[in-house]
Amino acid sequence: MTQLALVIDLNVCVGCHACVTSCKQWNTSGQAGPMFDDRPYGENPTGTFFNRVQTYEVGEFPCTETVHFPKSCLHCEDAPCVPVCPTGASYKRKEDGIVLVDYDKCIGCKYCSWACPYGAREFDENQKVMKKCTLCVDRIYDESIPEDRRKPACVISCPTSARLFGDVHDPDSEVSIAIRENGGYQLMPEWGTKPANHYLPRRKTKMHIHEDELTRADNPLKKEDIRHETSKDTTLDDWLM
């Protein structure tokens, strides 16, 4: 059986949010961007994201790394959101394994969000239904779109090609080869949900940072020598002009 999915290479994801922006543009018709749709800077901001990028800093200075971790619905083969849905709104397609929500049947009870161990479900405050990544099912089968662009919007927009799309059950597909050759893994397999999406791990690179590399050579404060004399307990005020 075909199982379409995303394979995300964490080694080349730069956290630019192009996937977030393009996802919102394609799926919500215009309210694009990494900010919330409503009251982004106000009280109780709301909005629906099918795809998010979580960023972490790991390690100790100066040997630190920034890790960007994109996450959306993983289109689990044994999706726990499906059997808990009281109306049958959440379902998994037999023909391609995509998990979808029928908005006409959804009553917004949020059972699916409680059942999903990955936090992939989001409640649309405007339409009062649960939403999530659809793998752009309305795009990948649209024959009016050039064949080479019938991919999820996030895959098309990724500037570093960190995202691959295809059938993870086909051993000869691009995604299966990438998983096999790069040690691809599922997120939290211990839950037994068999996530279809996979991640390719970061590859460690040995790097030694010299002390002089920790000082900015073009620091304007240092160049013009406009620093105040610093006190014993240096604060930011000591560097004000």
Short mmCIF file of C-alpha atoms in Angstrom, two decimals:
data_model
loop_
_atom_site.label_atom_id
_atom_site.label_comp_id
_atom_site.label_asym_id
_atom_site.label_seq_id
_atom_site.Cartn_x
_atom_site.Cartn_y
_atom_site.Cartn_z
CA MET A 1 0.00 0.00 0.00
CA THR A 2 1.25 3.45 -0.84
CA GLN A 3 2.20 5.61 2.13
CA LEU A 4 3.01 9.18 1.19
CA ALA A 5 5.11 11.12 3.68
CA LEU A 6 7.70 13.81 4.25
CA VAL A 7 11.36 13.13 4.98
CA ILE A 8 13.09 16.09 6.64
CA ASP A 9 16.86 16.43 6.71
CA LEU A 10 17.76 18.13 9.99
CA ASN A 11 21.34 18.55 8.81
CA VAL A 12 20.40 21.13 6.19
CA CYS A 13 17.29 22.77 7.69
CA VAL A 14 18.23 26.37 8.46
CA GLY A 15 15.01 27.33 10.25
CA CYS A 16 14.09 30.01 7.72
CA HIS A 17 10.33 29.34 8.10
CA ALA A 18 9.81 29.27 4.32
CA CYS A 19 7.91 26.02 4.86
CA VAL A 20 5.68 27.68 7.47
CA THR A 21 4.98 30.66 5.26
CA SER A 22 4.27 28.66 2.12
CA CYS A 23 2.09 26.21 4.05
CA LYS A 24 -0.09 28.98 5.44
CA GLN A 25 -0.26 30.70 2.07
CA TRP A 26 -1.43 27.55 0.29
CA ASN A 27 -3.75 26.23 2.97
CA THR A 28 -5.35 29.35 4.43
CA SER A 29 -5.43 31.51 1.32
CA GLY A 30 -3.38 34.44 2.35
CA GLN A 31 -2.77 34.70 6.07
CA ALA A 32 0.80 33.65 5.49
CA GLY A 33 3.78 33.87 7.75
CA PRO A 34 5.14 32.56 10.98
CA MET A 35 2.93 34.87 13.08
CA PHE A 36 -0.53 34.10 14.40
CA ASP A 37 -3.43 34.95 12.09
CA ASP A 38 -5.38 37.07 14.57
CA ARG A 39 -3.96 39.55 17.09
CA PRO A 40 -0.35 38.41 16.49
CA TYR A 41 0.98 41.10 18.83
CA GLY A 42 -2.13 41.44 20.99
CA GLU A 43 -3.77 39.57 23.80
CA ASN A 44 -4.67 35.91 23.23
CA PRO A 45 -3.32 35.58 19.68
CA THR A 46 -4.96 32.80 17.67
CA GLY A 47 -4.24 31.08 14.41
CA THR A 48 -3.78 27.72 12.78
CA PHE A 49 -0.45 26.26 11.78
CA PHE A 50 -0.21 23.03 9.80
CA ASN A 51 3.56 23.18 10.13
CA ARG A 52 5.81 24.70 12.77
CA VAL A 53 9.57 25.01 13.18
CA GLN A 54 10.86 24.65 16.72
CA THR A 55 14.37 25.97 17.40
CA TYR A 56 16.68 24.85 20.17
CA GLU A 57 20.19 25.78 21.24
CA VAL A 58 22.24 22.87 22.51
CA GLY A 59 25.70 22.56 24.03
CA GLU A 60 27.76 24.93 26.16
CA PHE A 61 29.43 28.13 25.00
CA PRO A 62 31.44 28.34 22.83
CA CYS A 63 30.61 24.88 21.53
CA THR A 64 26.93 25.50 20.94
CA GLU A 65 24.68 24.50 18.10
CA THR A 66 21.30 25.69 16.91
CA VAL A 67 18.92 22.92 15.97
CA HIS A 68 15.81 23.60 13.90
CA PHE A 69 13.10 20.99 14.15
CA PRO A 70 10.14 21.27 11.73
CA LYS A 71 7.06 19.39 12.84
CA SER A 72 3.65 18.71 11.39
CA CYS A 73 1.19 15.81 11.27
CA LEU A 74 3.25 12.65 10.81
CA HIS A 75 0.48 10.74 9.00
CA CYS A 76 0.88 7.75 11.28
CA GLU A 77 0.15 4.33 9.87
CA ASP A 78 -1.73 3.53 13.09
CA ALA A 79 -3.02 7.03 13.67
CA PRO A 80 -4.46 7.32 17.21
CA CYS A 81 -6.51 10.36 16.18
CA VAL A 82 -8.74 8.25 13.93
CA PRO A 83 -10.43 5.75 16.28
CA VAL A 84 -11.13 8.37 18.97
CA CYS A 85 -13.06 10.65 16.62
CA PRO A 86 -16.75 10.31 17.58
CA THR A 87 -18.06 11.45 14.20
CA GLY A 88 -15.61 9.78 11.85
CA ALA A 89 -14.27 13.15 10.76
CA SER A 90 -10.66 11.99 11.18
CA TYR A 91 -9.81 9.30 8.71
CA LYS A 92 -6.88 7.69 6.89
CA ARG A 93 -7.02 7.29 3.14
CA LYS A 94 -6.43 3.75 1.89
CA GLU A 95 -5.04 4.85 -1.46
CA ASP A 96 -2.11 6.93 -0.17
CA GLY A 97 -2.08 6.76 3.64
CA ILE A 98 -2.77 10.48 4.14
CA VAL A 99 -4.65 11.29 7.36
CA LEU A 100 -7.31 13.95 6.84
CA VAL A 101 -10.16 15.71 8.65
CA ASP A 102 -13.61 16.01 7.09
CA TYR A 103 -14.58 19.51 8.17
CA ASP A 104 -18.29 18.80 7.48
CA LYS A 105 -18.24 16.06 10.13
CA CYS A 106 -15.88 17.66 12.65
CA ILE A 107 -17.62 19.03 15.75
CA GLY A 108 -14.47 20.50 17.29
CA CYS A 109 -14.51 18.26 20.37
CA LYS A 110 -10.69 18.08 20.30
CA TYR A 111 -10.52 14.36 21.15
CA CYS A 112 -8.06 13.96 18.28
CA SER A 113 -5.71 16.57 19.74
CA TRP A 114 -5.70 14.72 23.06
CA ALA A 115 -4.97 11.42 21.32
CA CYS A 116 -2.16 12.75 19.11
CA PRO A 117 1.15 12.31 20.98
CA TYR A 118 2.87 14.81 18.69
CA GLY A 119 0.65 17.85 19.23
CA ALA A 120 -0.05 18.08 15.52
CA ARG A 121 -3.74 18.98 15.73
CA GLU A 122 -4.83 22.62 15.89
CA PHE A 123 -8.25 24.14 16.52
CA ASP A 124 -9.43 26.73 14.03
CA GLU A 125 -11.17 29.40 16.11
CA ASN A 126 -12.92 30.80 13.06
CA GLN A 127 -14.34 27.59 11.58
CA LYS A 128 -14.56 25.74 14.92
CA VAL A 129 -12.97 22.58 13.50
CA MET A 130 -9.73 20.71 14.00
CA LYS A 131 -7.07 21.14 11.34
CA LYS A 132 -3.66 19.76 10.49
CA CYS A 133 -1.25 19.05 7.66
CA THR A 134 -2.92 17.46 4.63
CA LEU A 135 0.32 16.92 2.67
CA CYS A 136 -1.34 19.44 0.32
CA VAL A 137 -3.62 16.69 -0.98
CA ASP A 138 -5.41 19.26 -3.12
CA ARG A 139 -2.13 20.18 -4.78
CA ILE A 140 -0.33 16.88 -5.30
CA TYR A 141 -3.18 15.47 -7.41
CA ASP A 142 -3.99 18.70 -9.30
CA GLU A 143 -3.22 17.96 -12.94
CA SER A 144 -3.37 21.65 -13.80
CA ILE A 145 -0.08 22.04 -11.93
CA PRO A 146 3.12 20.97 -13.75
CA GLU A 147 3.93 17.41 -12.75
CA ASP A 148 7.29 18.26 -11.21
CA ARG A 149 5.58 20.74 -8.87
CA ARG A 150 2.85 18.40 -7.61
CA LYS A 151 4.41 18.31 -4.17
CA PRO A 152 3.44 19.84 -0.82
CA ALA A 153 3.99 23.60 -0.73
CA CYS A 154 6.58 23.25 2.02
CA VAL A 155 8.68 20.93 -0.13
CA ILE A 156 8.57 23.27 -3.12
CA SER A 157 9.54 26.33 -1.07
CA CYS A 158 12.41 24.88 0.99
CA PRO A 159 15.56 26.75 -0.14
CA THR A 160 17.93 24.04 1.08
CA SER A 161 15.96 21.02 -0.18
CA ALA A 162 15.70 19.80 3.38
CA ARG A 163 12.31 18.27 2.58
CA LEU A 164 11.63 15.25 0.44
CA PHE A 165 8.22 13.85 -0.46
CA GLY A 166 7.21 10.42 -1.68
CA ASP A 167 6.11 6.89 -0.93
CA VAL A 168 8.01 5.49 2.05
CA HIS A 169 6.69 2.00 1.28
CA ASP A 170 8.37 1.94 -2.12
CA PRO A 171 11.94 0.74 -1.48
CA ASP A 172 13.15 2.40 -4.68
CA SER A 173 11.63 5.82 -3.99
CA GLU A 174 13.79 8.86 -3.27
CA VAL A 175 12.51 9.07 0.29
CA SER A 176 13.12 5.38 1.05
CA ILE A 177 16.67 5.59 -0.27
CA ALA A 178 17.32 8.72 1.81
CA ILE A 179 16.01 7.02 4.94
CA ARG A 180 18.04 3.88 4.30
CA GLU A 181 21.31 5.61 3.44
CA ASN A 182 21.20 8.34 6.11
CA GLY A 183 19.83 6.57 9.14
CA GLY A 184 16.36 8.11 8.92
CA TYR A 185 14.19 7.65 11.97
CA GLN A 186 10.64 8.07 13.16
CA LEU A 187 9.65 10.47 15.91
CA MET A 188 8.88 8.70 19.20
CA PRO A 189 8.41 5.18 17.77
CA GLU A 190 7.77 3.91 21.30
CA TRP A 191 4.19 5.17 20.97
CA GLY A 192 3.54 2.47 18.38
CA THR A 193 1.85 4.86 15.97
CA LYS A 194 4.29 4.12 13.13
CA PRO A 195 4.75 7.73 11.94
CA ALA A 196 5.08 7.86 8.15
CA ASN A 197 7.17 11.04 8.25
CA HIS A 198 10.84 10.48 8.93
CA TYR A 199 13.77 12.65 9.96
CA LEU A 200 17.33 12.43 8.75
CA PRO A 201 19.69 13.07 11.69
CA ARG A 202 22.22 15.85 11.98
CA ARG A 203 25.70 14.72 11.03
CA LYS A 204 28.38 15.78 13.50
CA THR A 205 31.18 17.96 12.18
CA LYS A 206 34.37 18.39 14.16
CA MET A 207 35.16 22.06 14.68
CA HIS A 208 37.68 23.88 16.83
CA ILE A 209 37.00 27.53 17.63
CA HIS A 210 40.02 29.72 18.34
CA GLU A 211 39.73 32.40 21.00
CA ASP A 212 40.20 35.27 18.54
CA GLU A 213 37.20 34.03 16.58
CA LEU A 214 34.96 34.85 19.55
CA THR A 215 35.64 38.59 19.18
CA ARG A 216 34.01 40.61 16.44
CA ALA A 217 36.71 42.28 14.37
CA ASP A 218 34.18 44.82 13.03
CA ASN A 219 32.67 45.75 16.39
CA PRO A 220 32.04 49.53 15.92
CA LEU A 221 32.28 50.24 19.64
CA LYS A 222 35.74 48.75 19.76
CA LYS A 223 36.89 50.34 16.50
CA GLU A 224 35.97 53.88 17.55
CA ASP A 225 36.96 53.29 21.16
CA ILE A 226 33.78 54.86 22.46
CA ARG A 227 33.40 52.54 25.37
CA HIS A 228 33.06 53.93 28.83
CA GLU A 229 35.36 52.69 31.48
CA THR A 230 33.86 49.52 32.78
CA SER A 231 33.07 48.96 36.39
CA LYS A 232 33.98 45.89 38.32
CA ASP A 233 30.48 44.57 37.76
CA THR A 234 30.11 45.28 34.08
CA THR A 235 26.58 45.83 32.81
CA LEU A 236 25.10 46.80 29.50
CA ASP A 237 25.05 50.42 30.71
CA ASP A 238 28.83 50.45 30.55
CA TRP A 239 28.58 50.05 26.79
CA LEU A 240 26.02 52.76 26.12
CA MET A 241 27.15 55.77 24.13
#
